[in-house]
Short mmCIF file of N, CA and C in Angstrom, two decimals:
data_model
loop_
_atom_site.label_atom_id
_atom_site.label_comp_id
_atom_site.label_asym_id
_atom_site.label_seq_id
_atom_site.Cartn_x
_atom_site.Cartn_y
_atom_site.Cartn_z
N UNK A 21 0.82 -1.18 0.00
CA UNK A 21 0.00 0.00 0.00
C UNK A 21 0.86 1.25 0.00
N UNK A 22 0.44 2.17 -1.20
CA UNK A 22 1.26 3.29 -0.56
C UNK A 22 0.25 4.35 -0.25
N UNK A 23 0.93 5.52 0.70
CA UNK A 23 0.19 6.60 0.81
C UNK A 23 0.66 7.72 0.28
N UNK A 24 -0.52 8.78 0.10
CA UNK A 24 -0.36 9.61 -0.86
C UNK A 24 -0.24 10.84 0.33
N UNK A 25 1.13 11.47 0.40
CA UNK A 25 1.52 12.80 1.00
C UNK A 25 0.78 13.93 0.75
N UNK A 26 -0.19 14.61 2.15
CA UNK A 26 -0.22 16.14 1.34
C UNK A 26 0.23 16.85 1.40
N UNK A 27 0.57 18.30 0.67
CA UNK A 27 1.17 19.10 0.24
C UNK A 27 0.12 20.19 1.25
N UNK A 28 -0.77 20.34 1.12
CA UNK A 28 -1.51 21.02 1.23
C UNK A 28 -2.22 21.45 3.03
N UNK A 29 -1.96 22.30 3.14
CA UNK A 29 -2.13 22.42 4.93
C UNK A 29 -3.62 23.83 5.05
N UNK A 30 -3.97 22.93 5.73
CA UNK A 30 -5.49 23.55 6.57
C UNK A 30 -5.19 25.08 7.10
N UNK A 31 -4.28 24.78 7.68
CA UNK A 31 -3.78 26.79 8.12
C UNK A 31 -2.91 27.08 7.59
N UNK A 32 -2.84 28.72 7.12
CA UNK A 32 -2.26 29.39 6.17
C UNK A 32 -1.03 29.49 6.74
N UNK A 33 -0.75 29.49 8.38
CA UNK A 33 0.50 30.04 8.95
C UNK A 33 1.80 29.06 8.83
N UNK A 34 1.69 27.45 8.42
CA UNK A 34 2.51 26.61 8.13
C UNK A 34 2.85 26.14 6.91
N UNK A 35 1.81 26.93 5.96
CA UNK A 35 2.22 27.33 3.97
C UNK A 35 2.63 28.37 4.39
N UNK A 36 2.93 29.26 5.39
CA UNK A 36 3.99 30.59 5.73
C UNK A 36 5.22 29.96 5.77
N UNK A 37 5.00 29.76 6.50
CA UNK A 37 6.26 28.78 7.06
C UNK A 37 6.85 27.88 5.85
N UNK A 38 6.53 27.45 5.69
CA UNK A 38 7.57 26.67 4.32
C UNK A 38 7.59 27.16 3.49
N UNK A 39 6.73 28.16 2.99
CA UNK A 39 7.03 29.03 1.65
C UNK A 39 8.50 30.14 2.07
N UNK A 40 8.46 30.33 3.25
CA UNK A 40 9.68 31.39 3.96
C UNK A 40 11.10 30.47 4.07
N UNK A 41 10.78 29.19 4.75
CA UNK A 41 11.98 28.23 4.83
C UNK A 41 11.81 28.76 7.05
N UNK A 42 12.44 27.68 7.48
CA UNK A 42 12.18 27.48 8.76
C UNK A 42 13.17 28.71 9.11
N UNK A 43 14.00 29.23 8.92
CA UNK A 43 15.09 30.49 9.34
C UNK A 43 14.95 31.39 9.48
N UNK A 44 13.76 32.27 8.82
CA UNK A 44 13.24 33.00 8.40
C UNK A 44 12.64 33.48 9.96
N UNK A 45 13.07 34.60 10.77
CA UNK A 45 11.73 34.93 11.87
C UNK A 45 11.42 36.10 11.45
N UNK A 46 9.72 35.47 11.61
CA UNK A 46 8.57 36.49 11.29
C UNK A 46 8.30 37.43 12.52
N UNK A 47 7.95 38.49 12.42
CA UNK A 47 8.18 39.93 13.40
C UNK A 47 6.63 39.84 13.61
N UNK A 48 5.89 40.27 12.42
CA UNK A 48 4.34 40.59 12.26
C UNK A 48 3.74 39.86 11.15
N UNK A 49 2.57 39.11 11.61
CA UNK A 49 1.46 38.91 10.28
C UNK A 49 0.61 39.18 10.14
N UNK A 50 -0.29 40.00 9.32
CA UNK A 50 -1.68 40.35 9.09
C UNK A 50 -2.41 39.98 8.12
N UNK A 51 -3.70 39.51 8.40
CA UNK A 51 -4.57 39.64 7.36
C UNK A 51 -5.18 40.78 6.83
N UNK A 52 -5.48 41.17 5.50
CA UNK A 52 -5.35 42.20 4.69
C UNK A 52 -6.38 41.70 4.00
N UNK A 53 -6.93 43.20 3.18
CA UNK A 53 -7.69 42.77 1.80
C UNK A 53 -6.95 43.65 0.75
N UNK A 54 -6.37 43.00 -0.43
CA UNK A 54 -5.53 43.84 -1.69
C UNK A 54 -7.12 44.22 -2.14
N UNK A 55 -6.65 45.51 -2.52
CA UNK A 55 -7.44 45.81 -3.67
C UNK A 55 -7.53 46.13 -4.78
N UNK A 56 -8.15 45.69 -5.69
CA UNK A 56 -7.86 45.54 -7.53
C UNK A 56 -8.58 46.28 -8.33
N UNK A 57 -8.64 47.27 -8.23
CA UNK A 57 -9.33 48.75 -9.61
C UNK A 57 -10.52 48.63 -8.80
N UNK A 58 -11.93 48.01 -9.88
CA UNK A 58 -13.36 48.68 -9.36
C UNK A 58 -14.02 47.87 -7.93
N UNK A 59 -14.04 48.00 -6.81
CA UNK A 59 -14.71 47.11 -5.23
C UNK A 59 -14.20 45.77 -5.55
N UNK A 60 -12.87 45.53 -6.01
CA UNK A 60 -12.57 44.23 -5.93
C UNK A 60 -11.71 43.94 -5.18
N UNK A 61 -11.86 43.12 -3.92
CA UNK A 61 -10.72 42.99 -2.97
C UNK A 61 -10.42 41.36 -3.04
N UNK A 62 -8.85 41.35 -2.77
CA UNK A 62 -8.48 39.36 -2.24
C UNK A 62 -7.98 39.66 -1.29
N UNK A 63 -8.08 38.45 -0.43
CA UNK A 63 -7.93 38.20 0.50
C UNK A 63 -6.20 37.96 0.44
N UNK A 64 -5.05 38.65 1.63
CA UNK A 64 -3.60 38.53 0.97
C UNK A 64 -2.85 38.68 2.66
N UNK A 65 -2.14 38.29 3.18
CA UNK A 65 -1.56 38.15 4.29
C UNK A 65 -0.32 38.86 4.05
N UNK A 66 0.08 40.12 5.01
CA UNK A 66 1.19 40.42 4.84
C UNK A 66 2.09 39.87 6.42
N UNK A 67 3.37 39.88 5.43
CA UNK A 67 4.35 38.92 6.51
C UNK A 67 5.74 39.84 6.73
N UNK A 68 6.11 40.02 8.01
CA UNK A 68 7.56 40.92 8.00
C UNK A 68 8.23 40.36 8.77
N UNK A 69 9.16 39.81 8.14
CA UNK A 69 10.47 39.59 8.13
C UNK A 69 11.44 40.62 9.25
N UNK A 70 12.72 40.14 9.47
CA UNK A 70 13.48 41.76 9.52
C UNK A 70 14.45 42.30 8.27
N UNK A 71 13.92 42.22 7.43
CA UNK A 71 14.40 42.80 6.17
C UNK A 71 13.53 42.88 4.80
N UNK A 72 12.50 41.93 4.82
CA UNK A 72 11.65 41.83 3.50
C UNK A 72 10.38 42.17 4.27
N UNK A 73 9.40 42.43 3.11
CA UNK A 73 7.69 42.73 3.29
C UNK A 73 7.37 41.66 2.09
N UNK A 74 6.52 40.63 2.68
CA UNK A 74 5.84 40.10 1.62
C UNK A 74 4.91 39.60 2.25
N UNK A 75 3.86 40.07 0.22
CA UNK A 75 2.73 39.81 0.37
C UNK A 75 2.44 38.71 -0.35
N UNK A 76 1.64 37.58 0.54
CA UNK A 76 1.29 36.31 0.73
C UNK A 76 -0.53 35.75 0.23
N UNK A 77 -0.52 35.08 -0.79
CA UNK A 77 -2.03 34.77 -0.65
C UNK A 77 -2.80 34.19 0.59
N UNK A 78 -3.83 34.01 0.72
CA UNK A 78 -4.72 33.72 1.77
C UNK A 78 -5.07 32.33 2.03
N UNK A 79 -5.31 32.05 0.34
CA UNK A 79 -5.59 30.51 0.49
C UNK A 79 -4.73 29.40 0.24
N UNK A 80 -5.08 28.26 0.66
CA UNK A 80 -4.35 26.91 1.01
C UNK A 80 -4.11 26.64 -0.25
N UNK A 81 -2.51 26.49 -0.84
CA UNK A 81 -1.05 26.49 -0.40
C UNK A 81 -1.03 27.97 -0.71
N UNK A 82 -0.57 28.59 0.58
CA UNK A 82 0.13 29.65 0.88
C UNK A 82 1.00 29.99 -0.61
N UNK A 83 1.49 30.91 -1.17
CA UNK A 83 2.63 31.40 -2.05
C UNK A 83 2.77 33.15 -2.14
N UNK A 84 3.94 33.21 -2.28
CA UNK A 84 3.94 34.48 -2.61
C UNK A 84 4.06 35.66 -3.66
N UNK A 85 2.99 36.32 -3.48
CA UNK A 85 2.46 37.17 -4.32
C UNK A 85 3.51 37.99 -4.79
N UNK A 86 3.98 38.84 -3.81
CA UNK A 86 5.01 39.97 -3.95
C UNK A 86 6.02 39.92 -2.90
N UNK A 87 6.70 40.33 -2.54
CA UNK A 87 8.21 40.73 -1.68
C UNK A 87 8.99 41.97 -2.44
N UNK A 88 9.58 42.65 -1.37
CA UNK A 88 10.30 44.07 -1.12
C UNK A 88 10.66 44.25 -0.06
N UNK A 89 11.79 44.54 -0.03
CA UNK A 89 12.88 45.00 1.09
C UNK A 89 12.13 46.33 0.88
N UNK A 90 12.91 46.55 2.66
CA UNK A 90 12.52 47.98 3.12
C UNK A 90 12.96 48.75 2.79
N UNK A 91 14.51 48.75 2.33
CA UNK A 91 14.96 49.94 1.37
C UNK A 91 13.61 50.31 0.26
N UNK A 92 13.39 49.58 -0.41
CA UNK A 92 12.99 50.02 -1.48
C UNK A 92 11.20 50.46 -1.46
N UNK A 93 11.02 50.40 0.03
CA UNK A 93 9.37 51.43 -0.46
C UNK A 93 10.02 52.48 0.28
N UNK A 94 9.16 53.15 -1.25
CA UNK A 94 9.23 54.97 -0.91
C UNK A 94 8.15 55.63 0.21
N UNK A 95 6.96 55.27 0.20
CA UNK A 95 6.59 55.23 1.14
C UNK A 95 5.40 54.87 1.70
N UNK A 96 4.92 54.69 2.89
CA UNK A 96 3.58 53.98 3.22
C UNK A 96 2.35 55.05 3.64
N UNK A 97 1.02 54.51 3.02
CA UNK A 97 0.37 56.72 4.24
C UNK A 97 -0.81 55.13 4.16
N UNK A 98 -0.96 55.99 5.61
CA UNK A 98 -2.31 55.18 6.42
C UNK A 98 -3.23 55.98 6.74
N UNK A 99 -4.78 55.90 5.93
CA UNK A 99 -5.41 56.83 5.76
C UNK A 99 -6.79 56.02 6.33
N UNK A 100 -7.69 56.51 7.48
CA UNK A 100 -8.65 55.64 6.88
C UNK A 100 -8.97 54.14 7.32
N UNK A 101 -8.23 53.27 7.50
CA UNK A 101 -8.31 51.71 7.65
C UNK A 101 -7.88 51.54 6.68
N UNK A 102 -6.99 52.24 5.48
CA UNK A 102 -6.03 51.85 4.61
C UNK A 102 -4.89 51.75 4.28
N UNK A 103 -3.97 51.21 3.64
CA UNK A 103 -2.97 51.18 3.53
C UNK A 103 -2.43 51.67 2.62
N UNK A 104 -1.75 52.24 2.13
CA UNK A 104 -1.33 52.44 0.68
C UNK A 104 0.52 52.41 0.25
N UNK A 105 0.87 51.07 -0.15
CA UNK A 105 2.49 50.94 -0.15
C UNK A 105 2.72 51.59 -1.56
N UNK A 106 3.73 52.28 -1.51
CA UNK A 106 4.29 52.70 -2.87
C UNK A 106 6.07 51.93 -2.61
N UNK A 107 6.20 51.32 -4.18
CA UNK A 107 7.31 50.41 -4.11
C UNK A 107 8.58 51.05 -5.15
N UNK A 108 9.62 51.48 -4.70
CA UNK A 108 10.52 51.77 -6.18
C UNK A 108 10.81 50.85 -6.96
N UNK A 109 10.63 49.49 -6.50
CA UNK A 109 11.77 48.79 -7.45
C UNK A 109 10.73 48.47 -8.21
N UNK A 110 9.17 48.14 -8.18
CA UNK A 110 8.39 47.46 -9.18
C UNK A 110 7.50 49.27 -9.54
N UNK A 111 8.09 49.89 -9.18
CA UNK A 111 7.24 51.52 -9.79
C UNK A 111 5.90 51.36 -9.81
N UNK A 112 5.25 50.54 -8.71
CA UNK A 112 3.80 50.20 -8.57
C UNK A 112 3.46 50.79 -7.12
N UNK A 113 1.97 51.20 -6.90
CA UNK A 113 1.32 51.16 -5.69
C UNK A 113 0.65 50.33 -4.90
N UNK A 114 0.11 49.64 -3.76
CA UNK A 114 -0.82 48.65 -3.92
C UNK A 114 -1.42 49.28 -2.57
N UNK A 115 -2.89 49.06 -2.75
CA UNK A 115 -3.49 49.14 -1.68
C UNK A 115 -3.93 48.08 -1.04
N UNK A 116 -4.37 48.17 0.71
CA UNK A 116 -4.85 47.21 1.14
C UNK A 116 -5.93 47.71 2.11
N UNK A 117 -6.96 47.38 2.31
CA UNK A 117 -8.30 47.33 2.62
C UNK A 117 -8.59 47.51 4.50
N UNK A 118 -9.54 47.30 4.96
CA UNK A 118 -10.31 47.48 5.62
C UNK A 118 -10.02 46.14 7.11
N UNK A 119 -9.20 45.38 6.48
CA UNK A 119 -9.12 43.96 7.49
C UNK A 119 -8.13 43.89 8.27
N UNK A 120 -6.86 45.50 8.17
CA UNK A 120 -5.88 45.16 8.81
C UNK A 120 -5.82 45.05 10.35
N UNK A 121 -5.02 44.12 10.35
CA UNK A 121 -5.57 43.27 12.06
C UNK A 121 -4.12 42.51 11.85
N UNK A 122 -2.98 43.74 12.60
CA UNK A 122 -1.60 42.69 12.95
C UNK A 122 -1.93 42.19 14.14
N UNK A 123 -1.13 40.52 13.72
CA UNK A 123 -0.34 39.91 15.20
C UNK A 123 0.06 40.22 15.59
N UNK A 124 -0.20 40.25 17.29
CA UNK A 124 0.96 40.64 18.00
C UNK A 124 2.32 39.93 17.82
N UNK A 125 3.09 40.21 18.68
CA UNK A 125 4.65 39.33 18.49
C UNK A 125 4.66 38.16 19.54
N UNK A 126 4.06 38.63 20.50
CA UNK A 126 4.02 37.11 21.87
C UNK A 126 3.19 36.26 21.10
N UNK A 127 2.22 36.26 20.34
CA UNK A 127 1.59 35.15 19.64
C UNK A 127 2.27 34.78 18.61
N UNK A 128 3.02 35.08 17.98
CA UNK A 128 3.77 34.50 16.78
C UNK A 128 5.62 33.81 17.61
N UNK A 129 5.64 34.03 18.68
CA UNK A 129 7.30 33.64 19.06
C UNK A 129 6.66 31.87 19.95
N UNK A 130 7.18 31.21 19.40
CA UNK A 130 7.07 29.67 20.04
C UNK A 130 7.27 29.21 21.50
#
């Protein structure tokens, strides 16, 4: 008999975790909503590192969307319950929505 391995994990925070590699310590994670031109939001987890920002999909298998070091955003304005990152290296903006709700750090340290 053989068995068939899954890949695939029920909580998003251990497709964090292996999409990052185990070395990696995470500071803060939040759930977020990106938002896409006309009332279209996804669901997108942002994850910080102490050196990168990346943004993470929501659903099961975890992957990542985007990443940027902190050098390179020009800058962040929090307006609202919004977010708004402006990035130099991809000369893009992205907003994020209404859901931000960071972890604390005593809940994310083992």
């Amino acid at each position: 008999m053989s068995r068939r391995s899954s890949t695939n994990h029920k909580d998003p925070s251990e497709g964090i975790r292996q999409a990052l590699g185990k070395h990696v310590k995470i500071l803060l994670k939040s759930s977020v909503k990106l938002e896409k031109g006309n009332d279209k939001t996804d669901n997108r987890i942002l994850v910080f590192p102490r050196h990168r920002l990346f943004v993470m999909t929501a659903k099961v298998p975890t992957k990542i969307d985007h990443h940027f070091h902190y050098l390179d955003i020009q800058a962040i304005e929090y307006k609202k319950a919004k977010i708004k990152l402006c990035s130099e290296s991809t000369n893009r903006n992205y907003s994020f929505g209404q859901e931000w709700r960071p972890t604390p750090l005593t809940q994310l340290m083992p």
